[in-house]
Tab-separated table of C-alpha atoms in Angstrom:
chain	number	residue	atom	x	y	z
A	30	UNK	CA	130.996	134.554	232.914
A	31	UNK	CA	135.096	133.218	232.268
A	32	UNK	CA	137.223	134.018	234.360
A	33	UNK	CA	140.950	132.851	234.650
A	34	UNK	CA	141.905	130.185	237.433
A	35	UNK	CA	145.718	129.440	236.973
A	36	UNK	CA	146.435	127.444	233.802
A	37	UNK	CA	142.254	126.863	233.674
A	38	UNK	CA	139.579	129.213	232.368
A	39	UNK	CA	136.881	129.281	235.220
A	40	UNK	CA	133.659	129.218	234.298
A	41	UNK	CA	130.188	129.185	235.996
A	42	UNK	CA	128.473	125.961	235.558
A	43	UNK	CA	126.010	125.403	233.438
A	44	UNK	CA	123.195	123.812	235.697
A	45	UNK	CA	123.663	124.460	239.076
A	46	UNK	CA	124.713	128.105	239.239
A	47	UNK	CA	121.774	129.331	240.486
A	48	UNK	CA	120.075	132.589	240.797
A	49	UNK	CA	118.985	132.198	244.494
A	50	UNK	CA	121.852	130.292	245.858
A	51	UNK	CA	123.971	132.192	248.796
A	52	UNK	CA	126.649	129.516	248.690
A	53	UNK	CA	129.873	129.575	245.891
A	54	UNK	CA	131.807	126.812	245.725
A	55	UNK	CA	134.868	125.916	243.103
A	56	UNK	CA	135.168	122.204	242.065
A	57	UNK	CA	137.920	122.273	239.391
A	58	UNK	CA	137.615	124.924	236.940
A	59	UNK	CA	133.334	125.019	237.484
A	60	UNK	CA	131.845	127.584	239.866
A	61	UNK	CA	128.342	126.538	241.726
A	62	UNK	CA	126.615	128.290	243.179
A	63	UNK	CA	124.197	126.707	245.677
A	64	UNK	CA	121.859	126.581	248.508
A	65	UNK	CA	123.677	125.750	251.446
A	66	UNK	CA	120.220	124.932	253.240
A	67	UNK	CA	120.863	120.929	252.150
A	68	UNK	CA	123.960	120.829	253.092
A	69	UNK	CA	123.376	121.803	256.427
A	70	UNK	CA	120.385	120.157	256.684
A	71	UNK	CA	121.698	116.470	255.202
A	72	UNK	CA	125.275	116.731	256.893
A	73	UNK	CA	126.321	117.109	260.523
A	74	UNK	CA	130.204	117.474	259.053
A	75	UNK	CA	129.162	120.414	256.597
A	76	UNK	CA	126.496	122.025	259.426
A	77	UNK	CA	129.512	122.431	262.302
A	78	UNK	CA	131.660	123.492	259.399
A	79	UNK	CA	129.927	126.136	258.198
A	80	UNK	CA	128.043	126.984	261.235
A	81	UNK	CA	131.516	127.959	262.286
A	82	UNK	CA	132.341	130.011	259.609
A	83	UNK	CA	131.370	133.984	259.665
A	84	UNK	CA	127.877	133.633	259.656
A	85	UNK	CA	127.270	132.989	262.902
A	86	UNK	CA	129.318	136.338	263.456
A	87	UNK	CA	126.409	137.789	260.818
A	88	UNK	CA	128.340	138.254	257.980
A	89	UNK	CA	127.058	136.545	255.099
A	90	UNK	CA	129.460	133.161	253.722
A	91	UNK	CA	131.443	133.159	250.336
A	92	UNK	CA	128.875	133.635	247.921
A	93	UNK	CA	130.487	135.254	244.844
A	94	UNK	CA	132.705	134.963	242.096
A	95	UNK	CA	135.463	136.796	243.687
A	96	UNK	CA	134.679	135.647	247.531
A	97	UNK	CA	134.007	131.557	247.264
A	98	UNK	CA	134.816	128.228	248.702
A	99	UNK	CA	136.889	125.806	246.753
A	100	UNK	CA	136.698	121.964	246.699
A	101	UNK	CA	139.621	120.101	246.339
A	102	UNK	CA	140.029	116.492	245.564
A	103	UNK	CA	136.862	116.417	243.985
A	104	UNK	CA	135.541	116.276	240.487
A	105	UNK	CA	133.123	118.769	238.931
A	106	UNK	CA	131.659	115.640	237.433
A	107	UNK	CA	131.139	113.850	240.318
A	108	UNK	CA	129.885	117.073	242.473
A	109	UNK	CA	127.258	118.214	239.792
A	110	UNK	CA	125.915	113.896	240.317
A	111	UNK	CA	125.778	114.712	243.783
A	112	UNK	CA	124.122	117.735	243.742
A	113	UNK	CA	121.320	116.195	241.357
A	114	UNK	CA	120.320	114.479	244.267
A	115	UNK	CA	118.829	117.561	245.397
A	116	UNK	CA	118.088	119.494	242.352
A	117	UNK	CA	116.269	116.716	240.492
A	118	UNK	CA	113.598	118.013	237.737
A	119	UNK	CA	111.790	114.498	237.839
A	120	UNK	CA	110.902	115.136	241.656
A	121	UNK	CA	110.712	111.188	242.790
A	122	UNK	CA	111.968	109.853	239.584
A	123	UNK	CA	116.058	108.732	239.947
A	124	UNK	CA	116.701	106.953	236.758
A	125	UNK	CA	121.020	106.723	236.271
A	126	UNK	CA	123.607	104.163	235.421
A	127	UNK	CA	126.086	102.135	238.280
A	128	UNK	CA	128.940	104.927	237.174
A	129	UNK	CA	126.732	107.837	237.897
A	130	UNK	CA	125.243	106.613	241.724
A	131	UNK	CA	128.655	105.365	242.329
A	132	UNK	CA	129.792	109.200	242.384
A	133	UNK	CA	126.572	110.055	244.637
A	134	UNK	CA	127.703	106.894	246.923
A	135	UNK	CA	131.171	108.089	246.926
A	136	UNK	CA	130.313	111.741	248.169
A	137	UNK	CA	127.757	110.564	250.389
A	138	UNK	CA	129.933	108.213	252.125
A	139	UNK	CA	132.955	111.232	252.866
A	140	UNK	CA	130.629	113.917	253.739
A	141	UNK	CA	128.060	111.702	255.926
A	142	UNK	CA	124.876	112.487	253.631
A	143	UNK	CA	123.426	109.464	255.318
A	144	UNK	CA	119.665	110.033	253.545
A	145	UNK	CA	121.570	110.702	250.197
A	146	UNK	CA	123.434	107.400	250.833
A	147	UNK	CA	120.412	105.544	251.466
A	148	UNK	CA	118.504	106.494	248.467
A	149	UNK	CA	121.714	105.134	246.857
A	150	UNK	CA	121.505	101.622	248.011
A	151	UNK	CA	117.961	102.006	247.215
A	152	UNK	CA	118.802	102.617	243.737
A	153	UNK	CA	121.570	100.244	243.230
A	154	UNK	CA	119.545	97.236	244.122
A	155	UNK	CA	117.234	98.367	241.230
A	156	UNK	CA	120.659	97.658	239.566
A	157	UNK	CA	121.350	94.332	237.899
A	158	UNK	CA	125.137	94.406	238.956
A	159	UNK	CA	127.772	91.717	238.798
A	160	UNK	CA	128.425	89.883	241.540
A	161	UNK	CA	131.589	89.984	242.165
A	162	UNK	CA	131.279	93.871	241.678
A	163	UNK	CA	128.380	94.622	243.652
A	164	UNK	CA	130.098	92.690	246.584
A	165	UNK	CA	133.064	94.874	246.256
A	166	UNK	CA	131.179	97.875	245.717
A	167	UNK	CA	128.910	97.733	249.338
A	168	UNK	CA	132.177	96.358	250.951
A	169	UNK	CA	134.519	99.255	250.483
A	170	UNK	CA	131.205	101.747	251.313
A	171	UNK	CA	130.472	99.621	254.315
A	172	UNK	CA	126.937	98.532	253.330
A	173	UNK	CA	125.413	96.364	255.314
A	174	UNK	CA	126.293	92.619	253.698
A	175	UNK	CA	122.634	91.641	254.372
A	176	UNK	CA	121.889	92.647	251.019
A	177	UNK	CA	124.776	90.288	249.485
A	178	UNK	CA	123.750	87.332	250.056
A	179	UNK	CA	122.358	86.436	246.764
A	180	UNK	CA	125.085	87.738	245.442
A	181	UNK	CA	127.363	84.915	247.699
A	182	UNK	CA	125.046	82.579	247.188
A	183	UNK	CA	125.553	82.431	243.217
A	184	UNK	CA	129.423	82.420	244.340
A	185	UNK	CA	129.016	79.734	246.234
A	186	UNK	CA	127.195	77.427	244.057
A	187	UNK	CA	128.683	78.528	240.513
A	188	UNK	CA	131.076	76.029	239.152
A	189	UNK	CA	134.285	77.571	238.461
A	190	UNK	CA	136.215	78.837	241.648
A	191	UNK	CA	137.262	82.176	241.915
A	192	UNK	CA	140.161	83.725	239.783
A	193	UNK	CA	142.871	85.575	240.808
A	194	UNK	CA	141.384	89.019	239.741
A	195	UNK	CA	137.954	88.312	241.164
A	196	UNK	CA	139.902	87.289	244.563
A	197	UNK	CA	141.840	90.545	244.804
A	198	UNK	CA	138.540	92.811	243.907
A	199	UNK	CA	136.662	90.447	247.074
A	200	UNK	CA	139.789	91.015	249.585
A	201	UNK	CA	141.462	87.972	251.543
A	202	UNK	CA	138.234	87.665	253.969
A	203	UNK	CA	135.349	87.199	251.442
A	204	UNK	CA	137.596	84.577	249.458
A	205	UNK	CA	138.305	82.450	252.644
A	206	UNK	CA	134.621	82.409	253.692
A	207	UNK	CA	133.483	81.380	250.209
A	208	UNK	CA	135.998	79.107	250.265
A	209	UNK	CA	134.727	77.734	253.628
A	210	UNK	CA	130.906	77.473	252.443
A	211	UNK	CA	131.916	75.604	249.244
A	212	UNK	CA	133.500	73.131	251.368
A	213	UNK	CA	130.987	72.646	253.961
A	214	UNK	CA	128.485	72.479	251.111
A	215	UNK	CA	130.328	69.480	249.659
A	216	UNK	CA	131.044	68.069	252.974
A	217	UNK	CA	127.027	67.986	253.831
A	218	UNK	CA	126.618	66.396	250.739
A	219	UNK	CA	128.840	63.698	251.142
A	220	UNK	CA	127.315	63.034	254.407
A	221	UNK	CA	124.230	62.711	252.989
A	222	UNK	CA	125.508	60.012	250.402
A	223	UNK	CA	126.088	61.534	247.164
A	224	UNK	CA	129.365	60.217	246.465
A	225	UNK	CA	129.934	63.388	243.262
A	226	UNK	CA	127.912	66.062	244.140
A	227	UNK	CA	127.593	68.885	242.019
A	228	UNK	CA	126.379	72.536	243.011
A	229	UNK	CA	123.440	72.754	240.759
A	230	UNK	CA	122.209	69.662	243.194
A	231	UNK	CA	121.775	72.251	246.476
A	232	UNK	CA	118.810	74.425	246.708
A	233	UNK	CA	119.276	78.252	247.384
A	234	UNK	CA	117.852	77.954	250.496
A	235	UNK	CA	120.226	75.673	251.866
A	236	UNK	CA	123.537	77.435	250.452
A	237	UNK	CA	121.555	80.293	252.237
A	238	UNK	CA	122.038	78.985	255.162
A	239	UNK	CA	125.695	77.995	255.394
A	240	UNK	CA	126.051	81.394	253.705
A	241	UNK	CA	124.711	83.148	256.952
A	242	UNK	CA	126.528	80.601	259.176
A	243	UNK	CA	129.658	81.716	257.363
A	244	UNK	CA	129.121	85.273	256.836
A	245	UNK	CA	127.639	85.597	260.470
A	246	UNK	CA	124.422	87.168	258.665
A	247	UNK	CA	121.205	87.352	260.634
A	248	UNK	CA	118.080	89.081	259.469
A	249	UNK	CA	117.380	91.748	256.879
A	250	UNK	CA	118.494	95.287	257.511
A	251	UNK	CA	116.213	98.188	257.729
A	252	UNK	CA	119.367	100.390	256.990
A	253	UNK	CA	122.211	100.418	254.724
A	254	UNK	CA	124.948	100.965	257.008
A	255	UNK	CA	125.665	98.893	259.924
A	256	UNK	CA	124.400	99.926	263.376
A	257	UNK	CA	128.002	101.662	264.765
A	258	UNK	CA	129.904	101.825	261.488
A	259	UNK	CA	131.753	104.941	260.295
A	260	UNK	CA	130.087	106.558	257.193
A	261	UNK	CA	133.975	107.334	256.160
A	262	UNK	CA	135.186	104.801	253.974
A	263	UNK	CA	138.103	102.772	255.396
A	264	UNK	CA	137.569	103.748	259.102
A	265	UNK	CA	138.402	107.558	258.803
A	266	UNK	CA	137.368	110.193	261.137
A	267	UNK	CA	135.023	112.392	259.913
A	268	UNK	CA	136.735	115.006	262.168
A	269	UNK	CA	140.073	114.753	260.278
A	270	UNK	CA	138.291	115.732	256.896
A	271	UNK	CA	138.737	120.009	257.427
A	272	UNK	CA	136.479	122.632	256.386
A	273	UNK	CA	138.599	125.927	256.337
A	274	UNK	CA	137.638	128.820	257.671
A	275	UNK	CA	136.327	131.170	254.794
A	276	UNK	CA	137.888	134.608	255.061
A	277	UNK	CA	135.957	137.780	255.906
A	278	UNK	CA	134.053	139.281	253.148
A	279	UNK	CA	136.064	141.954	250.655
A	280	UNK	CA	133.056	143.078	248.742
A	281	UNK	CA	129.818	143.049	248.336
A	282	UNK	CA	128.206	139.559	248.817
A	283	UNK	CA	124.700	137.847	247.876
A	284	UNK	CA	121.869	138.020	250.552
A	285	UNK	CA	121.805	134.957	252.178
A	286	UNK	CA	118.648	132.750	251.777
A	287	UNK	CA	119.482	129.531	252.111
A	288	UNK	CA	115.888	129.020	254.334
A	289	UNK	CA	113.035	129.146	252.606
A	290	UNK	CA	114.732	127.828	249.055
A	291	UNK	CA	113.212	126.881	245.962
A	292	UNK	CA	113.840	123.569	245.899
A	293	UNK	CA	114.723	120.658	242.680
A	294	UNK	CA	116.180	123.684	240.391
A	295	UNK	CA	113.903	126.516	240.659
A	296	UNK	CA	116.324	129.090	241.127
A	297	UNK	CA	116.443	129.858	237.182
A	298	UNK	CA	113.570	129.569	234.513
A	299	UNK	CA	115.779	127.353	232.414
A	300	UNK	CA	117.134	124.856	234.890
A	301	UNK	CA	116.633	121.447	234.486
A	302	UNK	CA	119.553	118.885	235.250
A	303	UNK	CA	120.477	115.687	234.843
A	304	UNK	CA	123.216	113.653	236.347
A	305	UNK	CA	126.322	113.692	234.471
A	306	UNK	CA	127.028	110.326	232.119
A	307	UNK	CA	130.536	109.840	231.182
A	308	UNK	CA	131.320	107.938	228.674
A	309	UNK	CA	133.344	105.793	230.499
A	310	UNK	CA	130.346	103.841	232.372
A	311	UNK	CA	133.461	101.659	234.386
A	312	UNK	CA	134.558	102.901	237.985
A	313	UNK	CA	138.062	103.631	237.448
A	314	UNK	CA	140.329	105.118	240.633
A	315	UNK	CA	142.240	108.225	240.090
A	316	UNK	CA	143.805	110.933	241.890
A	317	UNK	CA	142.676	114.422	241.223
A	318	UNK	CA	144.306	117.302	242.981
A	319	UNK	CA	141.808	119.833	242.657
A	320	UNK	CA	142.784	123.358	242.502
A	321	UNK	CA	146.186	124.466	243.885
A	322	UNK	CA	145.965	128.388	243.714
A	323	UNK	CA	144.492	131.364	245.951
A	324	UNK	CA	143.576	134.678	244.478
A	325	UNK	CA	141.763	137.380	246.336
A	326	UNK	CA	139.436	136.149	248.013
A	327	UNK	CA	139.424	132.702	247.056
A	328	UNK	CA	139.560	130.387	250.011
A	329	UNK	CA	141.032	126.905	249.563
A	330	UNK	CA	138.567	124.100	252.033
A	331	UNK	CA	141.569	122.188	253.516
A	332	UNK	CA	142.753	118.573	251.150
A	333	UNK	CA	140.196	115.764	252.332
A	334	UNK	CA	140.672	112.041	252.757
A	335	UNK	CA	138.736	110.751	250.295
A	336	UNK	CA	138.284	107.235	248.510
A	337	UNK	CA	138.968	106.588	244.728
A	338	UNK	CA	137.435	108.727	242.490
A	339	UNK	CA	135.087	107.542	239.308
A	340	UNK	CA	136.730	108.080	235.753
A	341	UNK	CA	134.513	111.159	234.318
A	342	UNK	CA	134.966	113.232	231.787
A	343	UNK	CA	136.961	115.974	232.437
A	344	UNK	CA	135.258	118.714	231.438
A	345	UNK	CA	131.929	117.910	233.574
A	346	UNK	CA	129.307	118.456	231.263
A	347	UNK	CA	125.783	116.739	231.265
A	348	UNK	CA	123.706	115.883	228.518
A	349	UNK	CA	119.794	116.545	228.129
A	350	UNK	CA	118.107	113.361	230.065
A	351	UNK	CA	114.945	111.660	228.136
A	352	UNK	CA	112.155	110.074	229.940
A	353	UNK	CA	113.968	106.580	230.250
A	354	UNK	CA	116.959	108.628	232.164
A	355	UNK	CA	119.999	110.625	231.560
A	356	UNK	CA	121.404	109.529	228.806
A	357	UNK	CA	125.107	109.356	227.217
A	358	UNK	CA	127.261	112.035	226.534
């Protein structure tokens, strides 16, 4: 079904609107409709939310066309990733790209899906990712740097220092430190009598430890984030991201049944998702306003703080995945 959203043509989405869901949410110009049994089960931000909304009162939440919650800042893209995560066909089987666990890790991270953000880390060290990337990546999502230090090891010992790009991706601290176990590196070899040492003359092992001495690493973690650290990126509250009230119901509304769900797509005969692959496999920022209009009884969530956004396509779509994973659109 179309329906008209301001400039937009609204339209239900093609995987995850789902028969048995008793949740509708707009991302963009894509309706989902969902099971708002993981959400509440994954989330302590999304179970107060919308255990404070009306149906604790026993009315039944948005869960129409006409009677829905909408997303803002948030692509339809990067949501129908996310919500792959749940409704994956291959059951155990998570076979994507960097760009499309980057939008999982990105959701994860505001909403405080701490499982789904685990499985992510999980799946990113399958990853072969650059160093300098992979450093930035699980610095700015507040992964525990445990699992960097072969990636500051190879820093350390590779030739050629850092350039200027690589040092503004790293930030001011990681530069310094590398910086600081390069030169006690050469110092201890000096000490040691080689009058021009090299890099490729110091085991692993020992650029492991002045790597930990520098870093202040100890052993390895048993969890991706940090004992203590905020699951919002760049030390926001998670109580300062708002779920708005959704307004009474004006119609006739879907049965909730968000309980005893079918779970990993069963809600229609024909489902079977795959992640979204743009095109674009880089993680570009950008700022997406979502949508900016009420009708009826659309409810706008309140704007989130949120960090940058992946580069998708725009339109959302998802190709059909073969057995080696999703593949390219």
């Amino acid at each position: 079904m179309v329906h008209e959203h301001g400039v937009s043509r609204v339209v239900q989405h093609k995987d995850y609107y789902l028969r048995g869901g008793d949740m509708t949410i707009l991302v963009e110009n894509h309706l989902y409709r969902i099971h708002s049994y993981f959400f509440e089960r994954e989330s302590l931000f999304f179970r107060q939310k919308l255990m404070a909304g009306p149906s604790e009162d026993g009315e039944d939440r948005p869960s129409t066309e006409s009677n829905h919650y909408t997303l803002e800042d948030v692509k339809s893209e990067d949501f129908a990733r996310f919500l792959w995560v749940f409704y994956n066909p291959k059951y155990s089987l998570y076979e994507a790209p960097l760009d499309v666990w980057l939008s999982i890790l990105r959701l994860a991270t505001r909403w405080g899906f701490n499982n789904v953000k685990e499985l992510t880390v999980r799946e990113l060290e399958k990853l072969e990712i650059e160093c300098v990337d992979k450093i930035s990546i699980y610095h700015e999502y507040n992964i525990s740097k445990l699992y960097l230090i072969p990636s500051y090891i190879t820093i350390v010992k590779r030739d050629k220092p850092l350039s200027f790009t690589e040092g503004v991706k790293l930030g001011m601290e990681t530069v310094l430190r590398v910086a600081d176990a390069r030169e006690r590196a050469r110092q201890r070899a000096s000490e040691s009598g080689v009058r021009t040492p090299s890099f490729d003359d110091f085991e692993d092992s020992d650029v492991e430890v002045l790597v930990r001495e520098v870093f202040g690493l100890g052993s390895r973690p048993t969890s991706p984030t940090p004992a203590g650290a905020s699951t919002i990126p760049n030390g926001s509250d998670p109580s300062t991201i708002k779920l708005g009230q959704p307004p009474k119901k004006n119609g006739a509304t879907a049965p909730r049944n968000g309980v005893n769900v079918p779970v990993n797509g069963t809600g229609s005969s024909k489902h079977d998702p795959s992640p979204p692959v743009s095109s674009n496999n880089t993680s570009n920022t950008s700022n997406t306003s979502g949508t900016r209009h009420q009708t009826g009884g659309i409810h706008n969530l309140d704007r989130e703080i949120s960090p940058a956004s992946a580069n998708p396509s725009r339109n959302g779509q998802q190709g059909q995945r073969g057995p080696a994973g999703p593949p390219r659109q």
